[in-house]
Amino acid sequence: MLDLDQSAPDHRNDALHIVFQRGKLVMDMRSRQPCILGEIDISQNQWPVARERYIGHWSGQACFAIEISESSDIDAMRYQAGSLYQLLGRVDDGVFALAGRAAQLLDWERDHQFCGRCGQSMTTADGERALGCATCKTTLYPRISPCVIVLITKGDEMLLARNARFPRPMYSSLAGFIEAGESAEDTLRREVREEVGVEVGEIQYFGSQSWPFPNQLMLGYFAEYASGEITPDMDEIAEANWYHPKDLPPVPPPSSIAGQLIQYHCRRTQAG
């Protein structure tokens, strides 16, 4: 539903907006798609726009990511400012991806106001989604950080771990950032070894998901257990164990790729 081929319109009639204030997403609690606000919301509330980025066309309408002034008043009876996490499970995947794209574009612009090579101000490049430096000709594109996320299986059982930094008792698959010079498969084997001390055998690609916390692209895999005893590193992983589909701890929702991996494995064990 998101069309990236169309350029930004010359007018703002019927435009859609993903609105942020102080880094928080502004949501309309009366709407079925709470993160998508219309032009009338901006004008009637008289929200001054501090920054904006054209995202693309959503269902035929131009859509912009905007950050409103920190001093803007938000009607607490209608709007709520919160985290992108609050959208998980409340909207479909396309809408969540749209809001995530908006957040990433605004974060990228905020973090690259000046050239990292010569220190001069960056400006929007013509004809492409990029920031350019007129002095040294450096061009910067929105940053994407590739990660792997893997569900390790041993027969019907799956290895689930609790992250030491996660505030709630949630058990999930293992994940890690791809480092310079690594393939996704290299990263997978290294992260598993470092975090829980086991080795994996056959690897099978599952799918990917944009994860805007803040700018990851999650590459999902299944991996078969090969050897080793589970030994959490106690830095990132506080606890890890084997779990059967019939006796699962709290796991991520199906709107996340971690939840999708777990659900897929549960379905295939039932079918088999």
PDB file of C-alpha atoms in Angstrom:
ATOM      1  CA  MET A   1       0.000   0.000   0.000  1.00  0.00           C
ATOM      2  CA  LEU A   2       3.016   2.310   0.287  1.00  0.00           C
ATOM      3  CA  ASP A   3       3.996   3.739  -3.096  1.00  0.00           C
ATOM      4  CA  LEU A   4       7.575   5.040  -3.154  1.00  0.00           C
ATOM      5  CA  ASP A   5       7.596   5.890  -6.857  1.00  0.00           C
ATOM      6  CA  GLN A   6       5.543   9.064  -6.626  1.00  0.00           C
ATOM      7  CA  SER A   7       7.258  12.311  -5.719  1.00  0.00           C
ATOM      8  CA  ALA A   8       6.081  14.718  -3.027  1.00  0.00           C
ATOM      9  CA  PRO A   9       3.094  16.814  -4.169  1.00  0.00           C
ATOM     10  CA  ASP A  10       3.183  20.594  -4.530  1.00  0.00           C
ATOM     11  CA  HIS A  11       0.143  20.933  -2.249  1.00  0.00           C
ATOM     12  CA  ARG A  12      -0.915  19.400   1.061  1.00  0.00           C
ATOM     13  CA  ASN A  13      -4.570  18.771   0.264  1.00  0.00           C
ATOM     14  CA  ASP A  14      -5.718  15.470   1.817  1.00  0.00           C
ATOM     15  CA  ALA A  15      -2.174  14.695   2.999  1.00  0.00           C
ATOM     16  CA  LEU A  16      -1.618  12.102   5.719  1.00  0.00           C
ATOM     17  CA  HIS A  17       0.834  12.488   8.589  1.00  0.00           C
ATOM     18  CA  ILE A  18       2.773  10.364  11.048  1.00  0.00           C
ATOM     19  CA  VAL A  19       3.335  12.819  13.902  1.00  0.00           C
ATOM     20  CA  PHE A  20       6.032  12.830  16.558  1.00  0.00           C
ATOM     21  CA  GLN A  21       6.731  15.096  19.493  1.00  0.00           C
ATOM     22  CA  ARG A  22       9.897  14.797  21.607  1.00  0.00           C
ATOM     23  CA  GLY A  23      10.555  11.480  19.861  1.00  0.00           C
ATOM     24  CA  LYS A  24       7.167  10.036  20.811  1.00  0.00           C
ATOM     25  CA  LEU A  25       4.466   8.993  18.364  1.00  0.00           C
ATOM     26  CA  VAL A  26       1.246  11.033  18.561  1.00  0.00           C
ATOM     27  CA  MET A  27      -1.784   8.737  18.182  1.00  0.00           C
ATOM     28  CA  ASP A  28      -5.471   9.451  17.740  1.00  0.00           C
ATOM     29  CA  MET A  29      -7.186   7.179  20.258  1.00  0.00           C
ATOM     30  CA  ARG A  30     -10.519   7.419  18.377  1.00  0.00           C
ATOM     31  CA  SER A  31      -9.113   6.117  15.095  1.00  0.00           C
ATOM     32  CA  ARG A  32      -8.817   2.534  13.840  1.00  0.00           C
ATOM     33  CA  GLN A  33      -5.387   3.535  12.494  1.00  0.00           C
ATOM     34  CA  PRO A  34      -4.256   5.690  15.405  1.00  0.00           C
ATOM     35  CA  CYS A  35      -0.855   6.647  14.009  1.00  0.00           C
ATOM     36  CA  ILE A  36      -2.184   8.138  10.739  1.00  0.00           C
ATOM     37  CA  LEU A  37      -3.432  11.711  11.153  1.00  0.00           C
ATOM     38  CA  GLY A  38      -4.986  13.926   8.514  1.00  0.00           C
ATOM     39  CA  GLU A  39      -4.131  17.446   7.444  1.00  0.00           C
ATOM     40  CA  ILE A  40      -7.124  18.664   9.459  1.00  0.00           C
ATOM     41  CA  ASP A  41      -5.524  17.359  12.672  1.00  0.00           C
ATOM     42  CA  ILE A  42      -2.468  19.519  12.072  1.00  0.00           C
ATOM     43  CA  SER A  43      -4.381  22.652  11.112  1.00  0.00           C
ATOM     44  CA  GLN A  44      -7.153  22.492  13.714  1.00  0.00           C
ATOM     45  CA  ASN A  45      -4.711  21.871  16.556  1.00  0.00           C
ATOM     46  CA  GLN A  46      -2.384  24.568  15.193  1.00  0.00           C
ATOM     47  CA  TRP A  47       0.652  22.375  15.704  1.00  0.00           C
ATOM     48  CA  PRO A  48       3.794  24.160  14.445  1.00  0.00           C
ATOM     49  CA  VAL A  49       5.864  21.756  12.316  1.00  0.00           C
ATOM     50  CA  ALA A  50       9.534  21.740  13.342  1.00  0.00           C
ATOM     51  CA  ARG A  51      10.720  19.148  10.792  1.00  0.00           C
ATOM     52  CA  GLU A  52       9.127  17.023   8.110  1.00  0.00           C
ATOM     53  CA  ARG A  53      10.020  14.277   5.649  1.00  0.00           C
ATOM     54  CA  TYR A  54       7.963  12.997   2.751  1.00  0.00           C
ATOM     55  CA  ILE A  55       7.500   9.240   3.151  1.00  0.00           C
ATOM     56  CA  GLY A  56       5.593   8.226   0.015  1.00  0.00           C
ATOM     57  CA  HIS A  57       1.985   7.730  -1.015  1.00  0.00           C
ATOM     58  CA  TRP A  58      -0.195   5.623   1.261  1.00  0.00           C
ATOM     59  CA  SER A  59      -3.376   4.299  -0.368  1.00  0.00           C
ATOM     60  CA  GLY A  60      -3.121   7.035  -2.975  1.00  0.00           C
ATOM     61  CA  GLN A  61      -2.534   9.903  -0.529  1.00  0.00           C
ATOM     62  CA  ALA A  62       0.744  11.699   0.101  1.00  0.00           C
ATOM     63  CA  CYS A  63       2.116  10.856   3.545  1.00  0.00           C
ATOM     64  CA  PHE A  64       4.594  12.890   5.580  1.00  0.00           C
ATOM     65  CA  ALA A  65       6.576  12.224   8.751  1.00  0.00           C
ATOM     66  CA  ILE A  66       6.507  15.361  10.863  1.00  0.00           C
ATOM     67  CA  GLU A  67       7.868  16.457  14.201  1.00  0.00           C
ATOM     68  CA  ILE A  68       5.814  19.122  15.920  1.00  0.00           C
ATOM     69  CA  SER A  69       7.135  21.730  18.311  1.00  0.00           C
ATOM     70  CA  GLU A  70       7.917  20.556  21.823  1.00  0.00           C
ATOM     71  CA  SER A  71       5.711  23.334  23.185  1.00  0.00           C
ATOM     72  CA  SER A  72       2.649  22.232  21.211  1.00  0.00           C
ATOM     73  CA  ASP A  73      -0.381  21.333  23.320  1.00  0.00           C
ATOM     74  CA  ILE A  74      -1.865  17.903  22.676  1.00  0.00           C
ATOM     75  CA  ASP A  75      -5.464  17.260  23.675  1.00  0.00           C
ATOM     76  CA  ALA A  76      -5.152  14.397  26.147  1.00  0.00           C
ATOM     77  CA  MET A  77      -8.828  13.541  25.676  1.00  0.00           C
ATOM     78  CA  ARG A  78      -8.152  12.530  22.070  1.00  0.00           C
ATOM     79  CA  TYR A  79      -4.422  12.076  21.466  1.00  0.00           C
ATOM     80  CA  GLN A  80      -1.787  10.011  23.185  1.00  0.00           C
ATOM     81  CA  ALA A  81       1.977  10.328  22.819  1.00  0.00           C
ATOM     82  CA  GLY A  82       3.794   7.033  23.202  1.00  0.00           C
ATOM     83  CA  SER A  83       6.200   4.485  21.774  1.00  0.00           C
ATOM     84  CA  LEU A  84       6.046   2.655  18.474  1.00  0.00           C
ATOM     85  CA  TYR A  85       5.872  -0.503  20.592  1.00  0.00           C
ATOM     86  CA  GLN A  86       2.291   0.449  21.471  1.00  0.00           C
ATOM     87  CA  LEU A  87       1.291  -0.133  17.849  1.00  0.00           C
ATOM     88  CA  LEU A  88       2.362  -3.790  17.859  1.00  0.00           C
ATOM     89  CA  GLY A  89      -0.741  -5.937  17.593  1.00  0.00           C
ATOM     90  CA  ARG A  90      -3.027  -2.896  17.241  1.00  0.00           C
ATOM     91  CA  VAL A  91      -2.468  -2.188  13.542  1.00  0.00           C
ATOM     92  CA  ASP A  92      -1.630  -4.357  10.550  1.00  0.00           C
ATOM     93  CA  ASP A  93       1.949  -4.912   9.423  1.00  0.00           C
ATOM     94  CA  GLY A  94       1.739  -2.329   6.639  1.00  0.00           C
ATOM     95  CA  VAL A  95       0.676   0.471   8.973  1.00  0.00           C
ATOM     96  CA  PHE A  96       3.329  -0.475  11.517  1.00  0.00           C
ATOM     97  CA  ALA A  97       5.980  -0.428   8.773  1.00  0.00           C
ATOM     98  CA  LEU A  98       4.741   3.000   7.655  1.00  0.00           C
ATOM     99  CA  ALA A  99       5.074   4.430  11.172  1.00  0.00           C
ATOM    100  CA  GLY A 100       8.475   2.799  11.551  1.00  0.00           C
ATOM    101  CA  ARG A 101       9.666   4.305   8.293  1.00  0.00           C
ATOM    102  CA  ALA A 102       8.524   7.731   9.472  1.00  0.00           C
ATOM    103  CA  ALA A 103      10.418   7.399  12.739  1.00  0.00           C
ATOM    104  CA  GLN A 104      13.592   6.243  11.011  1.00  0.00           C
ATOM    105  CA  LEU A 105      13.572   9.112   8.500  1.00  0.00           C
ATOM    106  CA  LEU A 106      13.148  11.753  11.193  1.00  0.00           C
ATOM    107  CA  ASP A 107      15.845  10.150  13.375  1.00  0.00           C
ATOM    108  CA  TRP A 108      18.208  10.009  10.398  1.00  0.00           C
ATOM    109  CA  GLU A 109      17.704  13.683   9.605  1.00  0.00           C
ATOM    110  CA  ARG A 110      18.138  14.686  13.262  1.00  0.00           C
ATOM    111  CA  ASP A 111      21.367  12.697  13.660  1.00  0.00           C
ATOM    112  CA  HIS A 112      22.959  13.944  10.412  1.00  0.00           C
ATOM    113  CA  GLN A 113      22.447  17.698  10.477  1.00  0.00           C
ATOM    114  CA  PHE A 114      26.193  18.178   9.966  1.00  0.00           C
ATOM    115  CA  CYS A 115      28.691  16.455   7.729  1.00  0.00           C
ATOM    116  CA  GLY A 116      30.800  13.896   9.555  1.00  0.00           C
ATOM    117  CA  ARG A 117      33.706  14.540   7.181  1.00  0.00           C
ATOM    118  CA  CYS A 118      34.045  18.337   7.190  1.00  0.00           C
ATOM    119  CA  GLY A 119      31.480  19.552   9.744  1.00  0.00           C
ATOM    120  CA  GLN A 120      29.399  21.693   7.402  1.00  0.00           C
ATOM    121  CA  SER A 121      25.586  21.702   7.387  1.00  0.00           C
ATOM    122  CA  MET A 122      23.843  18.990   5.385  1.00  0.00           C
ATOM    123  CA  THR A 123      20.992  19.735   3.001  1.00  0.00           C
ATOM    124  CA  THR A 124      18.435  17.597   1.223  1.00  0.00           C
ATOM    125  CA  ALA A 125      19.858  16.155  -1.982  1.00  0.00           C
ATOM    126  CA  ASP A 126      17.971  16.749  -5.203  1.00  0.00           C
ATOM    127  CA  GLY A 127      16.127  13.863  -6.802  1.00  0.00           C
ATOM    128  CA  GLU A 128      16.846  11.209  -4.174  1.00  0.00           C
ATOM    129  CA  ARG A 129      16.291  10.414  -0.509  1.00  0.00           C
ATOM    130  CA  ALA A 130      19.652  11.581   0.763  1.00  0.00           C
ATOM    131  CA  LEU A 131      21.454  14.373   2.592  1.00  0.00           C
ATOM    132  CA  GLY A 132      24.342  16.093   0.858  1.00  0.00           C
ATOM    133  CA  CYS A 133      27.247  18.309   1.847  1.00  0.00           C
ATOM    134  CA  ALA A 134      27.851  21.161  -0.595  1.00  0.00           C
ATOM    135  CA  THR A 135      31.426  21.636   0.661  1.00  0.00           C
ATOM    136  CA  CYS A 136      32.988  18.164   0.387  1.00  0.00           C
ATOM    137  CA  LYS A 137      30.241  16.472  -1.697  1.00  0.00           C
ATOM    138  CA  THR A 138      29.569  13.748   0.863  1.00  0.00           C
ATOM    139  CA  THR A 139      26.195  12.054   0.374  1.00  0.00           C
ATOM    140  CA  LEU A 140      24.422  10.210   3.203  1.00  0.00           C
ATOM    141  CA  TYR A 141      21.499   7.829   2.837  1.00  0.00           C
ATOM    142  CA  PRO A 142      19.156   6.602   5.597  1.00  0.00           C
ATOM    143  CA  ARG A 143      21.027   4.155   7.775  1.00  0.00           C
ATOM    144  CA  ILE A 144      19.860   0.542   7.987  1.00  0.00           C
ATOM    145  CA  SER A 145      21.494  -1.826  10.494  1.00  0.00           C
ATOM    146  CA  PRO A 146      21.169  -5.493   9.430  1.00  0.00           C
ATOM    147  CA  CYS A 147      20.624  -8.043  12.205  1.00  0.00           C
ATOM    148  CA  VAL A 148      20.021 -11.770  12.367  1.00  0.00           C
ATOM    149  CA  ILE A 149      17.387 -13.379  14.566  1.00  0.00           C
ATOM    150  CA  VAL A 150      17.384 -17.149  14.897  1.00  0.00           C
ATOM    151  CA  LEU A 151      15.171 -19.803  16.451  1.00  0.00           C
ATOM    152  CA  ILE A 152      17.269 -22.839  17.366  1.00  0.00           C
ATOM    153  CA  THR A 153      15.357 -26.117  17.360  1.00  0.00           C
ATOM    154  CA  LYS A 154      16.091 -29.598  18.697  1.00  0.00           C
ATOM    155  CA  GLY A 155      13.305 -31.827  17.511  1.00  0.00           C
ATOM    156  CA  ASP A 156      10.067 -30.263  18.721  1.00  0.00           C
ATOM    157  CA  GLU A 157      11.825 -28.149  21.334  1.00  0.00           C
ATOM    158  CA  MET A 158      13.100 -24.638  20.736  1.00  0.00           C
ATOM    159  CA  LEU A 159      15.753 -22.616  22.507  1.00  0.00           C
ATOM    160  CA  LEU A 160      14.266 -19.464  24.027  1.00  0.00           C
ATOM    161  CA  ALA A 161      16.148 -16.879  26.048  1.00  0.00           C
ATOM    162  CA  ARG A 162      15.353 -13.969  28.352  1.00  0.00           C
ATOM    163  CA  ASN A 163      17.317 -10.801  27.627  1.00  0.00           C
ATOM    164  CA  ALA A 164      18.973  -9.365  30.717  1.00  0.00           C
ATOM    165  CA  ARG A 165      17.987  -5.816  29.722  1.00  0.00           C
ATOM    166  CA  PHE A 166      14.350  -6.504  28.924  1.00  0.00           C
ATOM    167  CA  PRO A 167      12.093  -5.141  31.691  1.00  0.00           C
ATOM    168  CA  ARG A 168       9.394  -7.836  31.405  1.00  0.00           C
ATOM    169  CA  PRO A 169       9.754 -11.645  31.663  1.00  0.00           C
ATOM    170  CA  MET A 170       9.728 -12.263  27.906  1.00  0.00           C
ATOM    171  CA  TYR A 171      11.434 -15.223  26.244  1.00  0.00           C
ATOM    172  CA  SER A 172      12.481 -14.955  22.621  1.00  0.00           C
ATOM    173  CA  SER A 173      14.848 -16.177  19.938  1.00  0.00           C
ATOM    174  CA  LEU A 174      18.461 -14.989  19.789  1.00  0.00           C
ATOM    175  CA  ALA A 175      19.499 -11.953  17.766  1.00  0.00           C
ATOM    176  CA  GLY A 176      22.546  -9.869  16.982  1.00  0.00           C
ATOM    177  CA  PHE A 177      23.980  -7.216  14.675  1.00  0.00           C
ATOM    178  CA  ILE A 178      25.989  -8.152  11.603  1.00  0.00           C
ATOM    179  CA  GLU A 179      29.543  -6.853  11.958  1.00  0.00           C
ATOM    180  CA  ALA A 180      31.796  -5.523   9.205  1.00  0.00           C
ATOM    181  CA  GLY A 181      33.020  -8.305   6.926  1.00  0.00           C
ATOM    182  CA  GLU A 182      30.533 -10.902   8.181  1.00  0.00           C
ATOM    183  CA  SER A 183      27.862 -12.754   6.271  1.00  0.00           C
ATOM    184  CA  ALA A 184      24.474 -13.195   7.931  1.00  0.00           C
ATOM    185  CA  GLU A 185      25.282 -16.877   8.471  1.00  0.00           C
ATOM    186  CA  ASP A 186      28.642 -16.029  10.095  1.00  0.00           C
ATOM    187  CA  THR A 187      26.876 -13.650  12.447  1.00  0.00           C
ATOM    188  CA  LEU A 188      24.248 -16.227  13.341  1.00  0.00           C
ATOM    189  CA  ARG A 189      26.783 -18.854  14.376  1.00  0.00           C
ATOM    190  CA  ARG A 190      28.926 -16.323  16.283  1.00  0.00           C
ATOM    191  CA  GLU A 191      26.018 -14.790  18.179  1.00  0.00           C
ATOM    192  CA  VAL A 192      24.634 -18.181  19.196  1.00  0.00           C
ATOM    193  CA  ARG A 193      28.077 -19.290  20.395  1.00  0.00           C
ATOM    194  CA  GLU A 194      28.690 -16.065  22.326  1.00  0.00           C
ATOM    195  CA  GLU A 195      25.258 -15.743  23.915  1.00  0.00           C
ATOM    196  CA  VAL A 196      24.384 -19.325  24.877  1.00  0.00           C
ATOM    197  CA  GLY A 197      27.513 -21.400  24.142  1.00  0.00           C
ATOM    198  CA  VAL A 198      26.053 -23.893  21.664  1.00  0.00           C
ATOM    199  CA  GLU A 199      26.827 -24.784  18.068  1.00  0.00           C
ATOM    200  CA  VAL A 200      24.238 -25.035  15.301  1.00  0.00           C
ATOM    201  CA  GLY A 201      24.094 -27.138  12.167  1.00  0.00           C
ATOM    202  CA  GLU A 202      21.776 -26.592   9.222  1.00  0.00           C
ATOM    203  CA  ILE A 203      20.477 -23.055   8.758  1.00  0.00           C
ATOM    204  CA  GLN A 204      17.238 -22.158   6.955  1.00  0.00           C
ATOM    205  CA  TYR A 205      16.203 -18.618   5.998  1.00  0.00           C
ATOM    206  CA  PHE A 206      12.668 -17.665   7.102  1.00  0.00           C
ATOM    207  CA  GLY A 207      12.005 -14.023   6.224  1.00  0.00           C
ATOM    208  CA  SER A 208      12.784 -10.426   7.145  1.00  0.00           C
ATOM    209  CA  GLN A 209      11.178  -7.526   8.978  1.00  0.00           C
ATOM    210  CA  SER A 210      11.955  -3.853   9.300  1.00  0.00           C
ATOM    211  CA  TRP A 211      12.348  -3.152  13.019  1.00  0.00           C
ATOM    212  CA  PRO A 212      12.512   0.591  13.744  1.00  0.00           C
ATOM    213  CA  PHE A 213      14.100   0.399  17.208  1.00  0.00           C
ATOM    214  CA  PRO A 214      15.867   2.404  15.962  1.00  0.00           C
ATOM    215  CA  ASN A 215      16.800   1.225  12.430  1.00  0.00           C
ATOM    216  CA  GLN A 216      17.234  -2.539  12.169  1.00  0.00           C
ATOM    217  CA  LEU A 217      16.449  -4.914   9.335  1.00  0.00           C
ATOM    218  CA  MET A 218      15.849  -8.280  10.984  1.00  0.00           C
ATOM    219  CA  LEU A 219      16.820 -11.353   8.932  1.00  0.00           C
ATOM    220  CA  GLY A 220      15.024 -14.361  10.392  1.00  0.00           C
ATOM    221  CA  TYR A 221      16.406 -17.911  10.408  1.00  0.00           C
ATOM    222  CA  PHE A 222      15.830 -21.370  11.791  1.00  0.00           C
ATOM    223  CA  ALA A 223      18.892 -23.322  12.896  1.00  0.00           C
ATOM    224  CA  GLU A 224      19.200 -26.923  14.037  1.00  0.00           C
ATOM    225  CA  TYR A 225      21.005 -27.597  17.296  1.00  0.00           C
ATOM    226  CA  ALA A 226      24.322 -29.424  16.788  1.00  0.00           C
ATOM    227  CA  SER A 227      26.223 -29.576  20.108  1.00  0.00           C
ATOM    228  CA  GLY A 228      27.042 -27.935  23.414  1.00  0.00           C
ATOM    229  CA  GLU A 229      25.387 -27.148  26.728  1.00  0.00           C
ATOM    230  CA  ILE A 230      23.332 -23.988  27.148  1.00  0.00           C
ATOM    231  CA  THR A 231      25.477 -21.453  28.988  1.00  0.00           C
ATOM    232  CA  PRO A 232      23.984 -17.937  29.051  1.00  0.00           C
ATOM    233  CA  ASP A 233      26.609 -15.202  28.878  1.00  0.00           C
ATOM    234  CA  MET A 234      24.808 -13.370  31.757  1.00  0.00           C
ATOM    235  CA  ASP A 235      25.585 -10.047  30.077  1.00  0.00           C
ATOM    236  CA  GLU A 236      22.931  -9.970  27.361  1.00  0.00           C
ATOM    237  CA  ILE A 237      21.232 -13.278  28.211  1.00  0.00           C
ATOM    238  CA  ALA A 238      20.014 -13.812  31.768  1.00  0.00           C
ATOM    239  CA  GLU A 239      18.349 -17.190  31.177  1.00  0.00           C
ATOM    240  CA  ALA A 240      17.925 -19.687  28.346  1.00  0.00           C
ATOM    241  CA  ASN A 241      16.397 -23.130  28.050  1.00  0.00           C
ATOM    242  CA  TRP A 242      14.654 -25.620  25.786  1.00  0.00           C
ATOM    243  CA  TYR A 243      10.880 -25.262  25.567  1.00  0.00           C
ATOM    244  CA  HIS A 244       8.219 -27.474  24.030  1.00  0.00           C
ATOM    245  CA  PRO A 245       5.383 -25.853  22.021  1.00  0.00           C
ATOM    246  CA  LYS A 246       2.880 -27.159  24.582  1.00  0.00           C
ATOM    247  CA  ASP A 247       4.683 -25.507  27.491  1.00  0.00           C
ATOM    248  CA  LEU A 248       5.798 -22.071  26.347  1.00  0.00           C
ATOM    249  CA  PRO A 249       6.786 -19.146  28.581  1.00  0.00           C
ATOM    250  CA  PRO A 250       5.678 -15.594  27.669  1.00  0.00           C
ATOM    251  CA  VAL A 251       6.839 -15.015  24.073  1.00  0.00           C
ATOM    252  CA  PRO A 252       6.775 -12.072  21.633  1.00  0.00           C
ATOM    253  CA  PRO A 253       3.545 -11.274  19.756  1.00  0.00           C
ATOM    254  CA  PRO A 254       3.029 -12.597  16.208  1.00  0.00           C
ATOM    255  CA  SER A 255       3.429  -9.059  14.872  1.00  0.00           C
ATOM    256  CA  SER A 256       7.182  -9.423  15.461  1.00  0.00           C
ATOM    257  CA  ILE A 257       9.397 -11.745  13.449  1.00  0.00           C
ATOM    258  CA  ALA A 258      10.438 -13.458  16.687  1.00  0.00           C
ATOM    259  CA  GLY A 259       6.801 -14.327  17.339  1.00  0.00           C
ATOM    260  CA  GLN A 260       6.375 -15.468  13.744  1.00  0.00           C
ATOM    261  CA  LEU A 261       9.341 -17.840  14.019  1.00  0.00           C
ATOM    262  CA  ILE A 262       7.943 -19.361  17.197  1.00  0.00           C
ATOM    263  CA  GLN A 263       4.416 -19.704  15.814  1.00  0.00           C
ATOM    264  CA  TYR A 264       5.656 -21.277  12.582  1.00  0.00           C
ATOM    265  CA  HIS A 265       7.640 -23.884  14.492  1.00  0.00           C
ATOM    266  CA  CYS A 266       4.650 -24.645  16.734  1.00  0.00           C
ATOM    267  CA  ARG A 267       2.408 -25.187  13.689  1.00  0.00           C
ATOM    268  CA  ARG A 268       4.849 -27.461  11.907  1.00  0.00           C
ATOM    269  CA  THR A 269       5.344 -29.641  15.018  1.00  0.00           C
ATOM    270  CA  GLN A 270       1.571 -30.037  15.302  1.00  0.00           C
ATOM    271  CA  ALA A 271       1.300 -30.911  11.608  1.00  0.00           C
ATOM    272  CA  GLY A 272       4.168 -33.392  11.781  1.00  0.00           C
TER     273      GLY A 272
END
